[in-house]
PDB file of C-alpha atoms in Angstrom:
ATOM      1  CA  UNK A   1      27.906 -15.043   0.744  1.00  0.00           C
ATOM      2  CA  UNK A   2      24.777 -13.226   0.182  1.00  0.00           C
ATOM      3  CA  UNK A   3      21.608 -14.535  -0.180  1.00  0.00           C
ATOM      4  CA  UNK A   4      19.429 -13.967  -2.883  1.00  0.00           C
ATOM      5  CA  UNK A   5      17.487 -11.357  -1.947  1.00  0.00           C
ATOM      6  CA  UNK A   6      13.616 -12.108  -3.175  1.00  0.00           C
ATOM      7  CA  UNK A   7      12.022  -8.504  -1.896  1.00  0.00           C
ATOM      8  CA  UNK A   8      12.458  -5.688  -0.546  1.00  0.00           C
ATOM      9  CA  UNK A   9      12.277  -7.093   3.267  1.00  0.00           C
ATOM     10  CA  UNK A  10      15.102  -9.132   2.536  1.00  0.00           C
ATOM     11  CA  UNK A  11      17.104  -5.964   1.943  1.00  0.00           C
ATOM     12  CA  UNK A  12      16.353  -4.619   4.528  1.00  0.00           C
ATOM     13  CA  UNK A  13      17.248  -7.477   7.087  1.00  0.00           C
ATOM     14  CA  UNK A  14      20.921  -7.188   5.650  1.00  0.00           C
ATOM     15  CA  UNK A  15      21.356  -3.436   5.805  1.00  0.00           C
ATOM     16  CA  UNK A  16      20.131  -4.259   9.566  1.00  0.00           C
ATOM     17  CA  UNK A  17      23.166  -6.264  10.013  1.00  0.00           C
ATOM     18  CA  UNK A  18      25.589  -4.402   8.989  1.00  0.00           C
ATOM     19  CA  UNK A  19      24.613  -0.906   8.009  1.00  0.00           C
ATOM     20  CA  UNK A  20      27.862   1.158   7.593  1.00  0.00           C
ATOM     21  CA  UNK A  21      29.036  -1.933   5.388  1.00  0.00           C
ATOM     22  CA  UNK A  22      25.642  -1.277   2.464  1.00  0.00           C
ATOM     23  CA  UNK A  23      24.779   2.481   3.494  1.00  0.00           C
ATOM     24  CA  UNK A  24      27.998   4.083   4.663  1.00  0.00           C
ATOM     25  CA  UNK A  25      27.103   4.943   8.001  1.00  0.00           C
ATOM     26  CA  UNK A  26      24.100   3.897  10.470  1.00  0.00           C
ATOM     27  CA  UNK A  27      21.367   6.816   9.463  1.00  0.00           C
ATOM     28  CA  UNK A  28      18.512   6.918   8.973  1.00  0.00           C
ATOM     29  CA  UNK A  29      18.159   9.097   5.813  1.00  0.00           C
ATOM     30  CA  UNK A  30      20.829   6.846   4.082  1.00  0.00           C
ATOM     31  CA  UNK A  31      18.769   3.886   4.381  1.00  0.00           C
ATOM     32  CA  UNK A  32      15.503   5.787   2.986  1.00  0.00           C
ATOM     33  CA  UNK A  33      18.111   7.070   0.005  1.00  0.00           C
ATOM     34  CA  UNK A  34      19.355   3.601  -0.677  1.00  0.00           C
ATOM     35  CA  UNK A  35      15.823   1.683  -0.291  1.00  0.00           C
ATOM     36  CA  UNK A  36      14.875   4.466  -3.006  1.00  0.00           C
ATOM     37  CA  UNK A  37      17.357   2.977  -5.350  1.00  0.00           C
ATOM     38  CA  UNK A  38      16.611  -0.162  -4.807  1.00  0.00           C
ATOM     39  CA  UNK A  39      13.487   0.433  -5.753  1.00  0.00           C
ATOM     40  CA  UNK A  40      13.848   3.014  -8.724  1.00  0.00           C
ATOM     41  CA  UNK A  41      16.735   0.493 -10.301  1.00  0.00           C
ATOM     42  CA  UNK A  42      14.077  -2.213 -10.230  1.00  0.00           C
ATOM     43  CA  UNK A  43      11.557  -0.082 -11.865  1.00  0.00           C
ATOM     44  CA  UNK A  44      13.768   1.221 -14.823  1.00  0.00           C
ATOM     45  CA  UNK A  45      15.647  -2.336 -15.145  1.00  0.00           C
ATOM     46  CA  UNK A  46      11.676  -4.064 -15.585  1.00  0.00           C
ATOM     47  CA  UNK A  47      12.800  -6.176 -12.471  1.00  0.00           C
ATOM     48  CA  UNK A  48      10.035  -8.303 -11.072  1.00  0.00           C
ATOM     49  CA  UNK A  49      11.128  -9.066  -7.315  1.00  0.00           C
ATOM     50  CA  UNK A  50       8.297 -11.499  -5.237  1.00  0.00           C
ATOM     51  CA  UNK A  51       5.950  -9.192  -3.392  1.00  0.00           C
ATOM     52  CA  UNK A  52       4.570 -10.045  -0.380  1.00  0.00           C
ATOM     53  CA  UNK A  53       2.085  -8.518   2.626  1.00  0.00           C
ATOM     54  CA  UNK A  54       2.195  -6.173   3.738  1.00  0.00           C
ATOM     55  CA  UNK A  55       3.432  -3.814   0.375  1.00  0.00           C
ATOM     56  CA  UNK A  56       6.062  -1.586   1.515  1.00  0.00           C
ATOM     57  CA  UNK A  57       4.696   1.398   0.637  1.00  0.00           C
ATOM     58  CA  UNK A  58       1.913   0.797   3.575  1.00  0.00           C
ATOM     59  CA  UNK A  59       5.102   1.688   5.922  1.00  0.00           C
ATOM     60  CA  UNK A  60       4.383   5.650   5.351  1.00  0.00           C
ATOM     61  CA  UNK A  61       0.968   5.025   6.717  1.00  0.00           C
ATOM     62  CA  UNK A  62       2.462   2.201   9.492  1.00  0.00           C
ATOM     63  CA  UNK A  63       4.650   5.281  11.052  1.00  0.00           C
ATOM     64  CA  UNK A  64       1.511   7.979  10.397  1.00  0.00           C
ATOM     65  CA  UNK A  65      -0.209   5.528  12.688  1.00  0.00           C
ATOM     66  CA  UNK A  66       2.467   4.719  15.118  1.00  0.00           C
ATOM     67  CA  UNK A  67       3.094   7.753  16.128  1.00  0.00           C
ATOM     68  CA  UNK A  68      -0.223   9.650  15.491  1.00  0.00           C
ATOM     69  CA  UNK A  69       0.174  12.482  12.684  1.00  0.00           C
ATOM     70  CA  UNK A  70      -2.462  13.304  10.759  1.00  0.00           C
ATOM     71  CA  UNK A  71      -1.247  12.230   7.520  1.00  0.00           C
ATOM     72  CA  UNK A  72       1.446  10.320   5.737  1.00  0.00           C
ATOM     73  CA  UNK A  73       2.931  12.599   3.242  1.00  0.00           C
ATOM     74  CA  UNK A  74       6.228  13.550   5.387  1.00  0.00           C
ATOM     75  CA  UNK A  75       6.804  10.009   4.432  1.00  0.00           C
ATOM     76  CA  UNK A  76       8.151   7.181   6.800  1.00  0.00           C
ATOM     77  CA  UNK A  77      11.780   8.821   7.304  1.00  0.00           C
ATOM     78  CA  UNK A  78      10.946  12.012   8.389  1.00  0.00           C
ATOM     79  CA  UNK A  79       8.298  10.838  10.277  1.00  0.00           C
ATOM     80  CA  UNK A  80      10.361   8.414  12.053  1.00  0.00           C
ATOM     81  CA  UNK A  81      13.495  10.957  12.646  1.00  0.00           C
ATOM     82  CA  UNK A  82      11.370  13.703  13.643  1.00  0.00           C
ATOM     83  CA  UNK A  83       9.627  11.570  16.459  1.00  0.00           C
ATOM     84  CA  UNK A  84      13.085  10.935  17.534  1.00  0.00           C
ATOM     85  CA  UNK A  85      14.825  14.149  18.134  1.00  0.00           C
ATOM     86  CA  UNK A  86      16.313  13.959  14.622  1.00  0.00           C
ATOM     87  CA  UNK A  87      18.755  11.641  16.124  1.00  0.00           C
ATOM     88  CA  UNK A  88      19.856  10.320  12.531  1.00  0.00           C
ATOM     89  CA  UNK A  89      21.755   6.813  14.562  1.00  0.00           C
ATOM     90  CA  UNK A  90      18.261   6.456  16.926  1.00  0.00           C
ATOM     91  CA  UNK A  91      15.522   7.226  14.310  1.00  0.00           C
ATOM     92  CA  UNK A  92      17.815   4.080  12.125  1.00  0.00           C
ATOM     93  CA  UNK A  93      17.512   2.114  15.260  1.00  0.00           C
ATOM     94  CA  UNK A  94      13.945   2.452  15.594  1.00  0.00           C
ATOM     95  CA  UNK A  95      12.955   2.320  12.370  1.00  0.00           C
ATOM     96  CA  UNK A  96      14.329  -1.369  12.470  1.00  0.00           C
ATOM     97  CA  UNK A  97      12.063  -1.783  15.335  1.00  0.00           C
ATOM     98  CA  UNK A  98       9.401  -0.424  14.099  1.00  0.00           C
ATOM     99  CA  UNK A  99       9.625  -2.620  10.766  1.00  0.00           C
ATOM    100  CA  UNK A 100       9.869  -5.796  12.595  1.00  0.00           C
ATOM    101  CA  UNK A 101       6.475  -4.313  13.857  1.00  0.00           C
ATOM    102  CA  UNK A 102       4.978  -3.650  10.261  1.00  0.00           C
ATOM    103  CA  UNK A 103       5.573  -7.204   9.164  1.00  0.00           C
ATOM    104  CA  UNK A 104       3.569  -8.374  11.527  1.00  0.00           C
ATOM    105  CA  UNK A 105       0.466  -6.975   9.902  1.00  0.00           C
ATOM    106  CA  UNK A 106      -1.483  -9.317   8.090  1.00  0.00           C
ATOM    107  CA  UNK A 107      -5.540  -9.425   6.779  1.00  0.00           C
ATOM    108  CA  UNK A 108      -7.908 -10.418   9.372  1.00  0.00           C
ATOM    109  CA  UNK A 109     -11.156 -10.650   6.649  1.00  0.00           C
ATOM    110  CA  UNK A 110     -11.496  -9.744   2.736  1.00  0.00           C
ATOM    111  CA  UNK A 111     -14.234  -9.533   1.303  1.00  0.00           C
ATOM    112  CA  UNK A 112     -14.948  -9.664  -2.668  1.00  0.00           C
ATOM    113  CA  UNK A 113     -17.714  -8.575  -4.903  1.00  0.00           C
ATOM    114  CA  UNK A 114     -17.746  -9.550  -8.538  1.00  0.00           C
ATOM    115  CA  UNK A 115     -18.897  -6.644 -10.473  1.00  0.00           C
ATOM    116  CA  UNK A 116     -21.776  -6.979 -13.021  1.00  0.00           C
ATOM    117  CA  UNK A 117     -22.851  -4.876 -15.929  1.00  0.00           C
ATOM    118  CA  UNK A 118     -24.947  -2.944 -13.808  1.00  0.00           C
ATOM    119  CA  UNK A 119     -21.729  -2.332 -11.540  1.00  0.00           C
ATOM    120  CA  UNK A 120     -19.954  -1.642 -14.534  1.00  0.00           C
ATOM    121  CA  UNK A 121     -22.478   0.968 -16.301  1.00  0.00           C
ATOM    122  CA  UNK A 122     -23.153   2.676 -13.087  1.00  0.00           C
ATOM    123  CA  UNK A 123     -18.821   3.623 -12.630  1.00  0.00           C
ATOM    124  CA  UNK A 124     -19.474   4.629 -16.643  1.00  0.00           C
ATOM    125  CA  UNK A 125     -22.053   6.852 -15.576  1.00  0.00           C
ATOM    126  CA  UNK A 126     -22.695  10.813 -14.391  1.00  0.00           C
ATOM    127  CA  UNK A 127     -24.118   8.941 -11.307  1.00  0.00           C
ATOM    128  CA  UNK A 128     -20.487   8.086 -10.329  1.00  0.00           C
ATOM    129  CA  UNK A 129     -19.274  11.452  -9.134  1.00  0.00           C
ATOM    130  CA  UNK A 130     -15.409   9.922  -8.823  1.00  0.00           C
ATOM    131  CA  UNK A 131     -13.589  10.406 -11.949  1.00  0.00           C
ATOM    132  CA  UNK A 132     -10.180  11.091 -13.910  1.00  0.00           C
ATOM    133  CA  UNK A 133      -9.713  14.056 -15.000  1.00  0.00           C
ATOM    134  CA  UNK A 134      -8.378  14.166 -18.107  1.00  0.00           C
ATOM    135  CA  UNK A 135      -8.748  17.934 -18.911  1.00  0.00           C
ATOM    136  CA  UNK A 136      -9.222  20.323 -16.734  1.00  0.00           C
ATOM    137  CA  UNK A 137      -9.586  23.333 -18.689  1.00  0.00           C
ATOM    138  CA  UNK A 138     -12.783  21.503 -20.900  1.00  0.00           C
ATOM    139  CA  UNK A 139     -13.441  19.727 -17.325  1.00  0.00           C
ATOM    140  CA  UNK A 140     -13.266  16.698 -19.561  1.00  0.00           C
ATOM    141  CA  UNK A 141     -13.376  13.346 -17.344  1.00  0.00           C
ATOM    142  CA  UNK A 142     -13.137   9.694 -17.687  1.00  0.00           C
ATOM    143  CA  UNK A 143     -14.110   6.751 -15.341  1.00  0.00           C
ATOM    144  CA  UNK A 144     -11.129   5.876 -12.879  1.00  0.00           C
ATOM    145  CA  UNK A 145     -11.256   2.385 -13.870  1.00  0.00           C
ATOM    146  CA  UNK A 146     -12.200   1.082 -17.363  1.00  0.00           C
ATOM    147  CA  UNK A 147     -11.762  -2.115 -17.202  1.00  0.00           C
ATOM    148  CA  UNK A 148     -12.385  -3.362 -13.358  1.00  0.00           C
ATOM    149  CA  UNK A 149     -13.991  -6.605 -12.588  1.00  0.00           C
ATOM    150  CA  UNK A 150     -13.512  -7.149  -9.047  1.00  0.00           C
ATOM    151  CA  UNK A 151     -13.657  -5.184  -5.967  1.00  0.00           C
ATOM    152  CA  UNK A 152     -12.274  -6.066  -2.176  1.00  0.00           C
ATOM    153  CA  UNK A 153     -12.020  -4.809   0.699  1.00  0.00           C
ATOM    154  CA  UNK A 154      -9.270  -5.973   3.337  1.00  0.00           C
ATOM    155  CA  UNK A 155      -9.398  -5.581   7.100  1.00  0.00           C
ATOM    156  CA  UNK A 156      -6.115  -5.477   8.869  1.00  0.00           C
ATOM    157  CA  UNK A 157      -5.063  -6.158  12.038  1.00  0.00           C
ATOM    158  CA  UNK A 158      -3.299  -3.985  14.766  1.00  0.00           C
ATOM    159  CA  UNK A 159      -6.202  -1.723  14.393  1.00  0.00           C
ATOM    160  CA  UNK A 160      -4.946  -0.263  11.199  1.00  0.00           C
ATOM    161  CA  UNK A 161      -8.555   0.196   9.207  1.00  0.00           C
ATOM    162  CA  UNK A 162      -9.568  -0.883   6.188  1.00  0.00           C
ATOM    163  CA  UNK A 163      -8.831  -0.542   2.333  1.00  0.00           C
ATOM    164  CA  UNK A 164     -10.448  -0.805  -0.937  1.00  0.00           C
ATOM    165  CA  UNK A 165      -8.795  -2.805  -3.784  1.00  0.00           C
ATOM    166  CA  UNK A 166      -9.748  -3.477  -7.173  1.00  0.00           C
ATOM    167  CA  UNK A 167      -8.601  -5.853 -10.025  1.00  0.00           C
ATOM    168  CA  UNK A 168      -8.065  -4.557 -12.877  1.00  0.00           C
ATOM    169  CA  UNK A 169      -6.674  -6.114 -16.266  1.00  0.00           C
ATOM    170  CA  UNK A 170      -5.412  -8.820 -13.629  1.00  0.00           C
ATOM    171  CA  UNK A 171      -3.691  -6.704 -11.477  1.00  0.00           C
ATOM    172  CA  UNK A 172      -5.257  -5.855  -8.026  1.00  0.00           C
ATOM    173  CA  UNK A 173      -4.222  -1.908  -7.701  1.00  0.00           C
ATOM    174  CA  UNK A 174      -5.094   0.513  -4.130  1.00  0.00           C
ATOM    175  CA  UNK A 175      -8.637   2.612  -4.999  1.00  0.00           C
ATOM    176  CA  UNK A 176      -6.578   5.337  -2.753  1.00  0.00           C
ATOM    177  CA  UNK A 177      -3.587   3.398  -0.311  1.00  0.00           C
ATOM    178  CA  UNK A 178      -3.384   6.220   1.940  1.00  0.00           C
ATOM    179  CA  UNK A 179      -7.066   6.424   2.431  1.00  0.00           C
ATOM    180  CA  UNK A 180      -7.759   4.044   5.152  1.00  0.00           C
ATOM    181  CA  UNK A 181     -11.787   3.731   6.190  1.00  0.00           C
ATOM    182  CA  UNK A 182     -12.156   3.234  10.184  1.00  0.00           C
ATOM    183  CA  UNK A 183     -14.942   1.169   9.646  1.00  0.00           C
ATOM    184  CA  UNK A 184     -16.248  -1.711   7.540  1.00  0.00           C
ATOM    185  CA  UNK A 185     -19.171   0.309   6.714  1.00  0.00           C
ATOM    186  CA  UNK A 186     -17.173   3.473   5.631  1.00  0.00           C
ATOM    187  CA  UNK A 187     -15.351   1.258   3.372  1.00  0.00           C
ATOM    188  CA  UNK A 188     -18.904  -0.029   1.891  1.00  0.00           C
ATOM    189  CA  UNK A 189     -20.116   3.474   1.264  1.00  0.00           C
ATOM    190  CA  UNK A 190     -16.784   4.275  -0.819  1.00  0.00           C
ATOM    191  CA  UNK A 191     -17.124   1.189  -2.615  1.00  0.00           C
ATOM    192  CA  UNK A 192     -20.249   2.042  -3.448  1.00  0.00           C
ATOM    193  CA  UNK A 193     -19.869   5.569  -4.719  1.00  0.00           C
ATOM    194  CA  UNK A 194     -17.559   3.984  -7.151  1.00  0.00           C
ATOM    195  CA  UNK A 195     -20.046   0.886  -8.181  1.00  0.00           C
ATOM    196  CA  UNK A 196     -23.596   1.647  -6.977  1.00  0.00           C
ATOM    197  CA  UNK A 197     -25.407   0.317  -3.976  1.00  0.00           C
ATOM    198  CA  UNK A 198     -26.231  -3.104  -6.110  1.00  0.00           C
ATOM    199  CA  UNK A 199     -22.650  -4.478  -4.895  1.00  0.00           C
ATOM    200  CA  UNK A 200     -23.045  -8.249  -3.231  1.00  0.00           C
ATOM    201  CA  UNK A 201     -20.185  -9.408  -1.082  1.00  0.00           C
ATOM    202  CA  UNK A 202     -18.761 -12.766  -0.339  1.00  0.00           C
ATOM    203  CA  UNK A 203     -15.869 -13.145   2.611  1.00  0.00           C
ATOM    204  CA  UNK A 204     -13.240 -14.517   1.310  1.00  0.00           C
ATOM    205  CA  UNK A 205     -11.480 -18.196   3.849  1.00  0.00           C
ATOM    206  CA  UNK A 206      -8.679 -19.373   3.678  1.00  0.00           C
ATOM    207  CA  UNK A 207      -5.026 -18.792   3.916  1.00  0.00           C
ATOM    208  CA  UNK A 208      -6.060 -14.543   4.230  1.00  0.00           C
ATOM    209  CA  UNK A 209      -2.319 -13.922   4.037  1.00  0.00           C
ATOM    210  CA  UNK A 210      -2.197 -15.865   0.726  1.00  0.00           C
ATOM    211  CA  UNK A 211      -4.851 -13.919  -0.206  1.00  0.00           C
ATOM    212  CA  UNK A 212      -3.175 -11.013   0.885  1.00  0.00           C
ATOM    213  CA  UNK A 213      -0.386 -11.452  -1.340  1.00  0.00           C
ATOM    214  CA  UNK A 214      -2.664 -11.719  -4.375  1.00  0.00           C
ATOM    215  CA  UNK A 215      -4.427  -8.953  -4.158  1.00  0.00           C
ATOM    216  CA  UNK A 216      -1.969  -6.615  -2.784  1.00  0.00           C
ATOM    217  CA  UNK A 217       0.696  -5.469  -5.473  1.00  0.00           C
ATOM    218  CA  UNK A 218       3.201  -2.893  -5.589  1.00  0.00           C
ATOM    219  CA  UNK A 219       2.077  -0.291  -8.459  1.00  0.00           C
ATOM    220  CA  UNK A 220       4.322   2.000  -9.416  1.00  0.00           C
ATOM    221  CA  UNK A 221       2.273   4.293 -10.926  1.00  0.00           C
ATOM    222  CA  UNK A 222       0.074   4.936  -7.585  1.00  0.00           C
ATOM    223  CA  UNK A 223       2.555   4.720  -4.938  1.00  0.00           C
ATOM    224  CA  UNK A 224       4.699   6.412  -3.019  1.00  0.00           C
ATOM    225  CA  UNK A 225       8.331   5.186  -2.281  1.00  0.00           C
TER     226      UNK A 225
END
């Protein structure tokens, strides 16, 4: 009997058991096809599975920094496969591996600033040069977030950088997931491109993983599967 299966990890875990059995054969490529599936049927079906740290889509930039490329956009498979002689049976093998691996990444600080009206008019303003452009031939922009009343920034472990988050409408979505800051301070400076230099922080204590969880959604409309 199979277990309900709560997220995508626990999919995963299964397929790792007995591949040929859910993916037809032990590749790596299958898996990536049927994870995409997964994923698009629970999109179009509206299906709500628990998500948990650290979001899946973070495992493009998990292999980018495993293995040292410059950026993420070959996406975790081909990253993987390449780095592995395009063995399709080894890349599967260590992908598994190197999954275990990515779970194991957790927060190690957040920090939170609530954003006042000064925040708030200065991401309104000209003096915020990041915007979304909503025309390009009248360069006609908007601010990137209209309604944002929160801002974080998470440290994580294994030496894997920083990230800005902010809440918006109740949801906590990635400023830019694949752009990882080395530094704390890098991480301020963005933050404050987007809000002004009046931001105050508070660390956030705790249960950090919990906190993880919260702030850390899958969005479909920014990521990358």
């Amino acid at each position: 009997m199979i277990k309900e299966i709560e997220n995508i990890y626990d999919l995963i875990n299964l397929v790792e058991r007995r591949p040929e059995l859910y993916i037809g054969d032990a590749r790596i490529s299958s898996l990536r096809i049927f994870l995409d599936g997964y994923q698009f049927s629970a999109t179009v079906h509206n299906i709500e599975k628990e998500q948990v740290f650290p979001p899946f889509w973070y495992f493009h930039e998990w292999a980018m920094h495993k293995y040292g490329w410059g950026e993420s956009t070959a996406g975790w498979k081909n990253i993987i496969l390449e780095e592995n002689q395009n063995d399709e049976e080894l890349a599967l093998k260590k992908c598994f591996e190197l999954l275990k691996e990515f779970r194991t990444l957790k927060p190690i600080s957040i920090k939170r600033s609530k954003l006042n009206q000064t925040n708030i008019k200065f991401h309104h303003s000209e003096n915020c040069k990041i915007k979304r452009c909503i025309d390009p031939v009248r360069q006609l922009t908007e601010p990137l977030y209209e309604n944002a009343d929160e801002i974080f920034i998470v440290q994580f472990s294994h030496d894997f950088g920083f990230s800005i988050f902010v809440k918006l409408n109740d949801e906590s979505i990635g400023f830019n997931w694949r752009e990882r800051f080395k530094t704390n301070k890098e991480a301020v400076t963005k933050s404050e491109t987007l809000f002004g230099e009046s931001l105050k922080w508070e660390y956030l204590t705790g249960d950090l993983l919990s906190w993880g969880n919260l702030i850390i959604k899958e969005n479909n409309t920014a990521n990358k599967t």
